[in-house]
């Protein structure tokens, strides 16, 4: 985890080195300045000062001889306690100088915080006197003696520069006026800094806003406990409102900046990290001033009259969605009936603080597995073959199969196990994502608008999103990473837009992967500012897309001589058919009735972009998946026949075909199947593998009701039509079989005046096994209607748009025996 694009610290007890001055807390030894001092300096410098400085040039750049130093003003830097003591500092404002003594404590390498300032009674004369310019924000220290062990001391000079040279913000004063505003105060131009009183009132207004919009869960007796201030590394002052009994708000301190930065219902621990790189929203100052005014007015009413909504829900009509992924952790266990999350990980290095001494499971594996659990996909490991007990988490336990998944993901991602955590590079996870049956849609636009749009698109399609962030572990949760570039992978599982009087706020719900700790709604502007603070770090939003049903078609060739060839839909459903592929990882199905000599070869092809090329094609009998043949990772177009399947097709035999794409499909396209005289493609098939779909389902088969092309034959005896009549026309059948997965089957229905409804049933199953979820849609649509119930269930034709509809029948639980699933028009 020494690389900024790697890493994944767990939740630990380490402390983050931060410096914060609570309002009203006077530091020991700081001289308090009165109004006369202020007038003398023609500026405003009072008690509780905090000077945050960074080395402009490293210690030891300039050597300084003993003749250049005077003992009374010689600055010293202690190696042992990392303290820089400057006995004499002249603060220069125009032509005036005021002398001080200053002591600075090193906060991190190259960065100092002022811990003591004392005004001197008289000016000093010395070649070694330090000077601080209020105009430039520069601190010059001509002479510094580095105090090492007794046998070695060095005399040197150094110069320290403000964190932001162009806009120096060096002091935090009693009312926390940023240094950049001192000149405007001196010239009576006024200040835009929010007063303590307005901050307290606004915090109550913000609490109302958050609770009324379902963004935070707080107990009814919540109140403001204290107010703290923090000057970050960008020189921006932030106000921290600590709540009682728990929770906090982080607000800006400037009327021209947007009000809300962050908030949480969890305990405030005075750890920052991400706040250090926050620059604040000041792009629309007039709007933000109005928002401040609104929050202050609302806060003036107090918290007595507030509407409290759950922080987990979405209101009717609100642009909002939550998907609710599981809350797993990197070590420890969910409860006494669970195994440790890292129980299958190897033994960790000496000093690791996991309860069982094993490596942390790591944020990458945990976040990825949480999304796999949401999709209940895949059913078993492509590495070890172990079946994942996805449903076990419904009973609030975590078992060995899921711990094995975490271990396998770490192995495949070539994880590094260290004392502070287990890390994986994003690039090393692209292969494992694919191996587990997922394709990836990625987005590197980490602007607020880009993140919100990408997350909303996928969450609306029931897909949680992975966010690779920067320095997540230096957040409110207490990790000692202030000088290191850790990343953290989290799950984005919700979005919300809150429309206000002056501005709209957008939020994403983040699952940290720490067993629920830290999970909350994040204001997306804060998130974007933070992530973009380090342009060198590789960050991305990734949506893992499992294989999903996109549609199905029919080739009922044996009945073609009886079809109405004058129908404008002919020969679709008879000699050829097509379905629409939707962006993602689609799988399409066809039913194929073989006719010897004219339709005993089937061509599969796509008239589409270059990314619709490679697929796994499975073919087998209509009633069982046990003898399926698989053409693995083949290029389209591809021709199926006896020569490459090894199947002797009988005349009028019924077969089903699955086409699952290997790479992500990036745009809508069409997939075709049609009878052909071409020779079978030159690739032999292998034994088939289960076709698994998201949600924990296994494809069992598909069937067809092509009624309109045969409406003229409705009601006829059909004895002369052959034994296959009227299957595939006015009624059809497929089968489900026992397996650990839930079965799913598909139908294509061409409605007609003779078949305005379709009844689906599985008469051989008992009542408890006939619980299903039926989804239906127009053949090319990307959205479908879903209804849950108990078979038999009847669907009705809407007579809107195309006569073709495709239907998915997903059983709610595995079945105990092989059983028929039928679809029938009225009268059959």
Tab-separated table of N, CA and C in Angstrom, residues 731-810:
chain	number	residue	atom	x	y	z
A	731	UNK	N	-49.990	-23.511	-28.158
A	731	UNK	CA	-49.475	-23.794	-26.821
A	731	UNK	C	-48.103	-24.411	-26.944
A	732	UNK	N	-47.324	-24.340	-25.861
A	732	UNK	CA	-45.992	-24.919	-25.877
A	732	UNK	C	-45.606	-25.298	-24.456
A	733	UNK	N	-44.460	-26.002	-24.335
A	733	UNK	CA	-44.039	-26.517	-23.046
A	733	UNK	C	-42.524	-26.521	-22.970
A	734	UNK	N	-42.000	-26.245	-21.799
A	734	UNK	CA	-40.586	-26.425	-21.478
A	734	UNK	C	-40.531	-27.071	-20.109
A	735	UNK	N	-39.338	-27.330	-19.590
A	735	UNK	CA	-39.239	-28.038	-18.321
A	735	UNK	C	-38.248	-27.356	-17.376
A	736	UNK	N	-38.517	-27.529	-16.078
A	736	UNK	CA	-37.572	-27.109	-15.047
A	736	UNK	C	-37.105	-28.357	-14.310
A	737	UNK	N	-35.870	-28.303	-13.792
A	737	UNK	CA	-35.277	-29.472	-13.133
A	737	UNK	C	-34.626	-29.062	-11.828
A	738	UNK	N	-34.451	-29.996	-10.908
A	738	UNK	CA	-33.813	-29.685	-9.621
A	738	UNK	C	-32.357	-29.245	-9.794
A	739	UNK	N	-31.940	-28.282	-9.033
A	739	UNK	CA	-30.550	-27.822	-8.980
A	739	UNK	C	-30.446	-26.867	-7.807
A	740	UNK	N	-29.223	-26.542	-7.349
A	740	UNK	CA	-29.094	-25.572	-6.257
A	740	UNK	C	-29.600	-24.176	-6.641
A	741	UNK	N	-29.586	-23.874	-7.946
A	741	UNK	CA	-30.052	-22.565	-8.391
A	741	UNK	C	-31.562	-22.568	-8.614
A	742	UNK	N	-32.118	-21.385	-8.649
A	742	UNK	CA	-33.533	-21.230	-8.982
A	742	UNK	C	-33.697	-21.333	-10.499
A	743	UNK	N	-34.684	-22.068	-11.000
A	743	UNK	CA	-34.858	-22.204	-12.453
A	743	UNK	C	-35.535	-20.979	-13.057
A	744	UNK	N	-35.186	-20.703	-14.311
A	744	UNK	CA	-35.840	-19.650	-15.063
A	744	UNK	C	-36.035	-20.149	-16.491
A	745	UNK	N	-37.216	-19.906	-17.062
A	745	UNK	CA	-37.526	-20.293	-18.437
A	745	UNK	C	-38.105	-19.091	-19.163
A	746	UNK	N	-38.131	-19.188	-20.508
A	746	UNK	CA	-38.537	-18.050	-21.328
A	746	UNK	C	-39.536	-18.494	-22.400
A	747	UNK	N	-40.424	-17.587	-22.751
A	747	UNK	CA	-41.379	-17.806	-23.841
A	747	UNK	C	-41.360	-16.608	-24.780
A	748	UNK	N	-41.561	-16.868	-26.068
A	748	UNK	CA	-41.879	-15.802	-27.017
A	748	UNK	C	-43.339	-15.979	-27.428
A	749	UNK	N	-44.075	-14.872	-27.372
A	749	UNK	CA	-45.510	-14.919	-27.647
A	749	UNK	C	-45.843	-13.922	-28.755
A	750	UNK	N	-46.362	-14.460	-29.879
A	750	UNK	CA	-46.907	-13.616	-30.936
A	750	UNK	C	-48.423	-13.635	-30.779
A	751	UNK	N	-48.966	-12.578	-30.223
A	751	UNK	CA	-50.397	-12.523	-29.933
A	751	UNK	C	-51.205	-12.357	-31.218
A	752	UNK	N	-52.492	-12.684	-31.114
A	752	UNK	CA	-53.412	-12.565	-32.254
A	752	UNK	C	-54.818	-12.441	-31.730
A	753	UNK	N	-55.771	-12.263	-32.652
A	753	UNK	CA	-57.172	-12.202	-32.240
A	753	UNK	C	-57.623	-13.525	-31.635
A	754	UNK	N	-56.961	-14.613	-32.033
A	754	UNK	CA	-57.298	-15.927	-31.516
A	754	UNK	C	-56.581	-16.216	-30.204
A	755	UNK	N	-55.588	-15.387	-29.859
A	755	UNK	CA	-54.782	-15.626	-28.660
A	755	UNK	C	-54.480	-14.288	-27.992
A	756	UNK	N	-55.511	-13.728	-27.361
A	756	UNK	CA	-55.385	-12.422	-26.714
A	756	UNK	C	-54.867	-12.525	-25.291
A	757	UNK	N	-54.749	-13.746	-24.782
A	757	UNK	CA	-54.188	-13.948	-23.443
A	757	UNK	C	-53.368	-15.229	-23.449
A	758	UNK	N	-52.518	-15.354	-22.443
A	758	UNK	CA	-51.642	-16.519	-22.352
A	758	UNK	C	-51.601	-16.959	-20.895
A	759	UNK	N	-51.918	-18.222	-20.655
A	759	UNK	CA	-51.909	-18.759	-19.286
A	759	UNK	C	-50.684	-19.637	-19.089
A	760	UNK	N	-49.922	-19.333	-18.047
A	760	UNK	CA	-48.681	-20.068	-17.755
A	760	UNK	C	-48.895	-20.867	-16.478
A	761	UNK	N	-48.475	-22.134	-16.516
A	761	UNK	CA	-48.703	-23.007	-15.368
A	761	UNK	C	-47.603	-24.062	-15.307
A	762	UNK	N	-47.470	-24.663	-14.138
A	762	UNK	CA	-46.611	-25.829	-13.953
A	762	UNK	C	-47.402	-26.829	-13.117
A	763	UNK	N	-48.290	-27.601	-13.770
A	763	UNK	CA	-49.255	-28.433	-13.023
A	763	UNK	C	-48.622	-29.532	-12.185
A	764	UNK	N	-47.391	-29.920	-12.486
A	764	UNK	CA	-46.775	-31.024	-11.750
A	764	UNK	C	-46.166	-30.597	-10.415
A	765	UNK	N	-46.014	-29.304	-10.202
A	765	UNK	CA	-45.384	-28.816	-8.963
A	765	UNK	C	-46.430	-28.543	-7.898
A	766	UNK	N	-46.018	-28.669	-6.640
A	766	UNK	CA	-46.875	-28.320	-5.534
A	766	UNK	C	-47.006	-26.818	-5.384
A	767	UNK	N	-47.978	-26.406	-4.595
A	767	UNK	CA	-48.286	-24.979	-4.458
A	767	UNK	C	-47.058	-24.173	-4.023
A	768	UNK	N	-46.314	-24.658	-3.047
A	768	UNK	CA	-45.196	-23.884	-2.490
A	768	UNK	C	-44.065	-23.687	-3.493
A	769	UNK	N	-43.977	-24.549	-4.500
A	769	UNK	CA	-42.906	-24.431	-5.496
A	769	UNK	C	-43.356	-23.664	-6.735
A	770	UNK	N	-44.593	-23.213	-6.762
A	770	UNK	CA	-45.121	-22.509	-7.929
A	770	UNK	C	-45.111	-20.991	-7.749
A	771	UNK	N	-44.332	-20.515	-6.764
A	771	UNK	CA	-44.186	-19.073	-6.566
A	771	UNK	C	-43.192	-18.554	-7.600
A	772	UNK	N	-43.633	-17.610	-8.428
A	772	UNK	CA	-42.796	-17.131	-9.524
A	772	UNK	C	-42.859	-15.614	-9.620
A	773	UNK	N	-41.897	-15.079	-10.366
A	773	UNK	CA	-41.897	-13.678	-10.760
A	773	UNK	C	-41.878	-13.670	-12.281
A	774	UNK	N	-42.932	-13.138	-12.902
A	774	UNK	CA	-43.050	-13.134	-14.360
A	774	UNK	C	-42.774	-11.721	-14.881
A	775	UNK	N	-41.820	-11.616	-15.801
A	775	UNK	CA	-41.491	-10.336	-16.429
A	775	UNK	C	-41.804	-10.450	-17.915
A	776	UNK	N	-42.454	-9.446	-18.455
A	776	UNK	CA	-42.791	-9.462	-19.885
A	776	UNK	C	-42.560	-8.087	-20.477
A	777	UNK	N	-42.273	-8.064	-21.774
A	777	UNK	CA	-41.992	-6.794	-22.444
A	777	UNK	C	-42.179	-6.957	-23.942
A	778	UNK	N	-42.271	-5.833	-24.636
A	778	UNK	CA	-42.189	-5.855	-26.088
A	778	UNK	C	-40.829	-6.424	-26.482
A	779	UNK	N	-40.753	-7.123	-27.586
A	779	UNK	CA	-39.569	-7.935	-27.907
A	779	UNK	C	-38.253	-7.153	-27.893
A	780	UNK	N	-38.290	-5.858	-28.229
A	780	UNK	CA	-37.042	-5.091	-28.315
A	780	UNK	C	-36.854	-4.109	-27.176
A	781	UNK	N	-37.805	-4.070	-26.252
A	781	UNK	CA	-37.773	-3.051	-25.207
A	781	UNK	C	-36.689	-3.344	-24.175
A	782	UNK	N	-36.215	-2.285	-23.521
A	782	UNK	CA	-35.241	-2.443	-22.443
A	782	UNK	C	-35.908	-2.448	-21.075
A	783	UNK	N	-37.204	-2.191	-21.013
A	783	UNK	CA	-37.928	-2.220	-19.746
A	783	UNK	C	-39.058	-3.228	-19.825
A	784	UNK	N	-39.429	-3.798	-18.704
A	784	UNK	CA	-40.471	-4.814	-18.702
A	784	UNK	C	-41.348	-4.664	-17.471
A	785	UNK	N	-42.526	-5.257	-17.573
A	785	UNK	CA	-43.464	-5.292	-16.449
A	785	UNK	C	-43.248	-6.582	-15.669
A	786	UNK	N	-43.280	-6.488	-14.363
A	786	UNK	CA	-43.038	-7.657	-13.518
A	786	UNK	C	-44.199	-7.840	-12.550
A	787	UNK	N	-44.642	-9.087	-12.386
A	787	UNK	CA	-45.647	-9.414	-11.389
A	787	UNK	C	-45.265	-10.707	-10.694
A	788	UNK	N	-45.472	-10.746	-9.401
A	788	UNK	CA	-45.178	-11.933	-8.620
A	788	UNK	C	-46.484	-12.621	-8.246
A	789	UNK	N	-46.437	-13.937	-8.154
A	789	UNK	CA	-47.643	-14.663	-7.790
A	789	UNK	C	-47.414	-16.159	-7.817
A	790	UNK	N	-48.494	-16.895	-7.799
A	790	UNK	CA	-48.462	-18.354	-7.796
A	790	UNK	C	-49.098	-18.875	-9.077
A	791	UNK	N	-48.398	-19.788	-9.763
A	791	UNK	CA	-48.959	-20.364	-10.988
A	791	UNK	C	-50.221	-21.156	-10.667
A	792	UNK	N	-51.211	-21.148	-11.595
A	792	UNK	CA	-51.191	-20.524	-12.920
A	792	UNK	C	-51.411	-19.015	-12.860
A	793	UNK	N	-50.820	-18.324	-13.839
A	793	UNK	CA	-50.985	-16.883	-13.983
A	793	UNK	C	-51.269	-16.582	-15.452
A	794	UNK	N	-52.113	-15.593	-15.700
A	794	UNK	CA	-52.530	-15.255	-17.063
A	794	UNK	C	-52.051	-13.859	-17.433
A	795	UNK	N	-51.436	-13.750	-18.611
A	795	UNK	CA	-51.010	-12.476	-19.169
A	795	UNK	C	-51.970	-12.081	-20.280
A	796	UNK	N	-52.163	-10.773	-20.457
A	796	UNK	CA	-53.082	-10.283	-21.473
A	796	UNK	C	-52.353	-9.389	-22.458
A	797	UNK	N	-52.727	-9.516	-23.732
A	797	UNK	CA	-52.102	-8.714	-24.765
A	797	UNK	C	-52.622	-7.289	-24.694
A	798	UNK	N	-51.721	-6.315	-24.698
A	798	UNK	CA	-52.122	-4.916	-24.580
A	798	UNK	C	-52.575	-4.320	-25.908
A	799	UNK	N	-52.327	-5.053	-27.024
A	799	UNK	CA	-52.661	-4.559	-28.365
A	799	UNK	C	-51.974	-3.237	-28.669
A	800	UNK	N	-50.844	-3.005	-28.018
A	800	UNK	CA	-50.078	-1.785	-28.239
A	800	UNK	C	-48.745	-2.161	-28.870
A	801	UNK	N	-48.411	-1.505	-29.979
A	801	UNK	CA	-47.131	-1.752	-30.612
A	801	UNK	C	-47.069	-3.102	-31.293
A	802	UNK	N	-45.892	-3.702	-31.235
A	802	UNK	CA	-45.634	-4.969	-31.920
A	802	UNK	C	-46.445	-6.104	-31.299
A	803	UNK	N	-46.844	-7.115	-32.118
A	803	UNK	CA	-47.542	-8.277	-31.552
A	803	UNK	C	-46.611	-9.213	-30.796
A	804	UNK	N	-45.308	-8.991	-30.907
A	804	UNK	CA	-44.337	-9.904	-30.313
A	804	UNK	C	-44.030	-9.480	-28.887
A	805	UNK	N	-44.136	-10.409	-27.954
A	805	UNK	CA	-43.737	-10.180	-26.579
A	805	UNK	C	-42.821	-11.321	-26.139
A	806	UNK	N	-41.881	-10.979	-25.239
A	806	UNK	CA	-41.015	-11.999	-24.657
A	806	UNK	C	-41.266	-12.038	-23.164
A	807	UNK	N	-41.194	-13.245	-22.595
A	807	UNK	CA	-41.638	-13.476	-21.217
A	807	UNK	C	-40.582	-14.280	-20.466
A	808	UNK	N	-40.290	-13.849	-19.258
A	808	UNK	CA	-39.394	-14.576	-18.352
A	808	UNK	C	-40.210	-15.085	-17.170
A	809	UNK	N	-40.072	-16.376	-16.877
A	809	UNK	CA	-40.738	-16.976	-15.722
A	809	UNK	C	-39.639	-17.434	-14.766
A	810	UNK	N	-39.450	-16.690	-13.684
A	810	UNK	CA	-38.376	-16.951	-12.724
A	810	UNK	C	-38.976	-17.520	-11.445
